[in-house]
Coordinates of N, CA and C in Angstrom, one line a residue:
X1054 N -9.8 -7.8 -1.3 CA -10.1 -6.9 -2.4 C -11.2 -7.5 -3.2
X1055 N -11.5 -9.0 -3.2 CA -12.7 -9.4 -3.9 C -14.0 -9.1 -3.1
X1056 N -13.8 -9.0 -1.8 CA -15.0 -8.6 -0.9 C -15.5 -7.4 -1.2
X1057 N -14.6 -6.3 -1.5 CA -15.1 -5.1 -2.1 C -15.6 -5.0 -3.3
X1058 N -15.2 -5.9 -4.3 CA -15.6 -5.8 -5.7 C -16.8 -6.7 -5.9
X1059 N -17.1 -7.8 -5.2 CA -18.4 -8.7 -5.5 C -19.7 -7.8 -5.3
X1060 N -19.8 -7.0 -4.1 CA -21.0 -6.4 -3.9 C -20.9 -4.9 -4.6
X1061 N -20.1 -4.7 -5.2 CA -19.9 -3.2 -5.9 C -19.8 -2.2 -4.9
X1062 N -19.0 -2.4 -3.8 CA -18.8 -1.3 -2.8 C -17.8 -0.4 -3.1
X1063 N -17.9 0.7 -3.3 CA -16.7 1.8 -3.8 C -16.0 2.2 -2.7
X1064 N -15.4 1.3 -2.2 CA -14.3 1.8 -1.0 C -13.1 2.0 -1.4
X1065 N -12.3 2.7 -0.6 CA -10.9 3.0 -0.9 C -10.0 2.3 -0.1
X1066 N -9.2 1.4 -0.4 CA -8.1 0.8 0.1 C -6.8 1.5 0.1
X1067 N -6.2 1.9 1.3 CA -4.9 2.6 1.3 C -4.0 1.3 1.7
X1068 N -2.8 1.3 0.9 CA -1.9 0.3 1.2 C -0.6 1.0 1.3
X1069 N 0.1 0.9 2.7 CA 1.3 1.5 3.0 C 2.5 0.3 2.8
X1070 N 3.0 0.2 1.4 CA 3.8 -0.8 1.3 C 5.2 -0.6 1.5
X1071 N 5.7 -1.2 2.7 CA 7.1 -1.0 3.2 C 8.0 -2.1 2.8
X1072 N 7.4 -3.0 1.8 CA 8.0 -4.2 1.5 C 8.5 -5.1 2.2
X1073 N 7.6 -5.1 3.4 CA 8.0 -6.0 4.5 C 7.4 -5.8 5.9
X1074 N 8.0 -6.3 7.0 CA 7.6 -6.0 8.3 C 8.5 -4.9 8.9
X1075 N 8.5 -3.6 8.3 CA 9.4 -2.5 8.9 C 9.4 -2.0 10.4
X1076 N 8.1 -2.3 10.9 CA 8.1 -1.9 12.4 C 8.8 -3.0 13.2
X1077 N 8.7 -4.5 12.7 CA 9.1 -5.3 13.5 C 10.8 -5.3 13.3
X1078 N 11.1 -4.7 11.9 CA 12.5 -4.7 11.7 C 13.2 -3.6 12.5
X1079 N 12.7 -2.6 12.7 CA 13.1 -1.5 13.6 C 13.2 -2.0 14.9
X1080 N 12.3 -2.5 15.5 CA 12.4 -3.1 17.0 C 13.4 -4.1 17.0
X1081 N 13.7 -5.0 16.2 CA 14.8 -6.1 16.3 C 16.2 -5.2 16.2
X1082 N 16.4 -4.3 15.4 CA 17.5 -3.5 15.2 C 17.7 -2.8 16.5
X1083 N 16.8 -2.2 17.1 CA 16.9 -1.4 18.2 C 17.3 -2.3 19.5
X1084 N 16.8 -3.6 19.4 CA 17.2 -4.7 20.6 C 18.5 -5.3 20.1
X1085 N 19.1 -4.8 19.1 CA 20.5 -5.4 18.6 C 20.2 -7.0 18.4
X1086 N 19.1 -7.3 17.7 CA 19.0 -8.6 17.1 C 18.9 -8.5 15.7
X1087 N 19.7 -9.4 15.1 CA 19.8 -9.4 13.7 C 18.2 -9.7 13.0
X1088 N 17.9 -8.7 12.2 CA 16.4 -8.7 11.6 C 16.5 -9.8 10.6
X1089 N 15.7 -11.0 10.9 CA 15.6 -12.0 10.0 C 13.9 -12.2 9.8
X1090 N 13.8 -12.3 8.5 CA 12.4 -12.7 8.0 C 11.5 -11.1 8.1
X1091 N 12.2 -10.3 7.9 CA 11.4 -8.9 8.0 C 11.3 -8.4 6.6
X1092 N 12.3 -8.6 5.8 CA 12.4 -8.2 4.4 C 11.6 -9.3 3.5
X1093 N 10.5 -8.9 3.0 CA 9.5 -9.8 2.1 C 9.6 -9.4 0.8
X1094 N 9.3 -10.5 0.0 CA 9.0 -10.2 -1.4 C 7.5 -9.9 -1.4
X1095 N 7.2 -8.8 -2.1 CA 5.9 -8.3 -2.2 C 5.4 -8.2 -3.7
X1096 N 4.0 -8.9 -3.9 CA 3.6 -8.7 -5.2 C 3.5 -7.7 -6.0
X1097 N 3.1 -7.3 -7.0 CA 2.7 -6.1 -7.7 C 1.2 -6.0 -7.3
X1098 N 1.0 -5.1 -6.4 CA -0.3 -5.0 -5.8 C -1.2 -4.2 -6.8
X1099 N -0.7 -3.5 -7.7 CA -1.5 -2.7 -8.5 C -2.1 -3.8 -9.8
X1100 N -1.3 -4.8 -10.1 CA -1.8 -5.8 -11.0 C -2.7 -6.6 -10.4
X1101 N -2.4 -7.1 -9.1 CA -3.4 -7.9 -8.1 C -4.9 -7.1 -8.2
X1102 N -4.7 -6.0 -7.8 CA -6.1 -5.1 -7.5 C -6.8 -5.0 -9.1
X1103 N -6.3 -4.7 -9.9 CA -6.7 -4.6 -11.4 C -7.3 -6.0 -11.9
X1104 N -6.6 -7.0 -11.3 CA -7.1 -8.3 -11.6 C -8.5 -8.8 -11.0
X1105 N -8.5 -8.1 -9.8 CA -9.9 -8.2 -9.0 C -11.1 -7.2 -9.7
X1106 N -10.5 -6.2 -10.3 CA -11.5 -5.3 -11.0 C -11.6 -4.1 -10.3
X1107 N -10.5 -3.6 -9.4 CA -10.5 -2.5 -8.8 C -9.7 -1.6 -9.6
X1108 N -10.1 -0.1 -9.4 CA -9.1 0.8 -10.0 C -7.9 1.0 -9.1
X1109 N -6.7 1.1 -9.5 CA -5.5 1.1 -8.9 C -4.5 2.1 -9.2
X1110 N -4.0 2.7 -8.3 CA -3.1 3.9 -8.4 C -1.8 3.7 -7.3
X1111 N -0.8 4.5 -7.7 CA 0.3 4.5 -6.7 C 0.6 6.1 -6.5
X1112 N 0.4 6.6 -5.1 CA 0.5 7.9 -5.0 C 2.1 8.1 -4.8
X1113 N 2.4 9.3 -5.5 CA 3.9 9.8 -5.6 C 4.4 10.5 -4.3
X1114 N 3.5 11.4 -3.9 CA 3.8 12.2 -2.7 C 2.3 12.6 -1.9
X1115 N 2.4 13.5 -0.9 CA 1.1 13.8 -0.3 C 0.1 14.3 -1.1
X1116 N 0.6 15.3 -1.8 CA -0.5 16.1 -2.7 C -1.0 15.2 -3.9
X1117 N -0.2 14.3 -4.4 CA -0.8 13.4 -5.4 C -1.7 12.2 -4.7
X1118 N -1.4 12.0 -3.4 CA -2.3 11.3 -2.7 C -3.7 11.8 -2.5
X1119 N -3.7 13.2 -2.2 CA -4.8 13.9 -2.1 C -5.8 13.9 -3.2
X1120 N -5.1 14.1 -4.4 CA -5.9 14.0 -5.8 C -6.3 12.7 -5.9
X1121 N -5.7 11.7 -5.5 CA -6.2 10.4 -5.8 C -7.3 10.0 -4.9
X1122 N -7.3 10.4 -3.6 CA -8.5 10.2 -2.8 C -9.7 10.9 -3.1
X1123 N -9.6 12.3 -3.8 CA -10.9 12.9 -4.2 C -11.2 12.1 -5.4
X1124 N -10.4 11.8 -6.3 CA -10.8 11.1 -7.5 C -11.4 9.7 -7.0
X1125 N -10.9 9.0 -6.2 CA -11.5 7.8 -5.6 C -12.8 8.1 -5.1
X1126 N -12.9 9.0 -4.1 CA -14.2 9.3 -3.7 C -15.5 9.6 -4.5
X1127 N -15.1 10.0 -5.8 CA -16.1 10.1 -6.7 C -16.4 9.0 -7.7
X1128 N -15.7 7.9 -7.4 CA -15.8 6.8 -8.2 C -16.8 5.8 -7.8
X1129 N -17.3 4.9 -8.8 CA -18.2 3.8 -8.5 C -17.4 2.6 -8.2
X1130 N -16.2 2.6 -8.4 CA -15.4 1.2 -8.3 C -14.7 1.3 -7.0
X1131 N -14.5 0.2 -6.4 CA -13.4 0.0 -5.3 C -12.1 0.5 -5.9
X1132 N -11.3 1.1 -5.0 CA -9.9 1.7 -5.5 C -9.0 1.4 -4.5
X1133 N -7.7 0.9 -5.1 CA -6.5 0.6 -4.2 C -5.6 1.9 -4.5
X1134 N -5.2 2.5 -3.3 CA -4.1 3.5 -3.7 C -2.8 3.0 -2.9
X1135 N -1.9 2.6 -3.5 CA -0.7 2.0 -2.8 C 0.3 3.5 -2.6
X1136 N 0.7 3.3 -1.4 CA 1.8 4.3 -1.2 C 3.2 3.3 -1.0
X1137 N 4.1 3.9 -1.8 CA 5.4 3.0 -1.8 C 6.2 3.6 -0.6
X1138 N 6.4 3.1 0.4 CA 6.8 3.7 1.7 C 8.3 4.1 1.4
X1139 N 9.2 3.3 0.9 CA 10.7 3.5 0.8 C 10.8 4.9 -0.2
X1140 N 10.1 5.1 -1.1 CA 10.2 6.2 -2.0 C 9.3 7.5 -1.6
X1141 N 8.4 7.3 -0.6 CA 7.5 8.5 0.0 C 8.4 9.3 0.7
X1142 N 7.9 10.7 0.8 CA 8.7 11.8 1.6 C 8.9 11.2 3.0
X1143 N 10.0 11.2 3.5 CA 10.1 10.8 4.8 C 10.4 9.4 5.1
X1144 N 10.5 8.6 4.0 CA 10.9 7.0 4.0 C 10.0 6.2 4.4
X1145 N 10.5 5.1 4.9 CA 9.7 3.9 5.2 C 9.2 4.2 6.6

């Protein structure tokens, strides 16, 4: 995030937040291995991004994501758009 802000690069960072290592968890469950170490504490990415000086948003659904991407595409700021996977249509 700092790397985007320091030179003033107006990039868009998309964050698929599944609150852990969901793909590894699924593979462990499929292999009948108890999933250990896959559910993680995740920080408030919105607050972290804003702390670095980025614009920060959370997309509620695909239409909202599209609107946020269009808005960020016209911004002079680096932007973080977080997708909260468990609440996203279709789940994690």
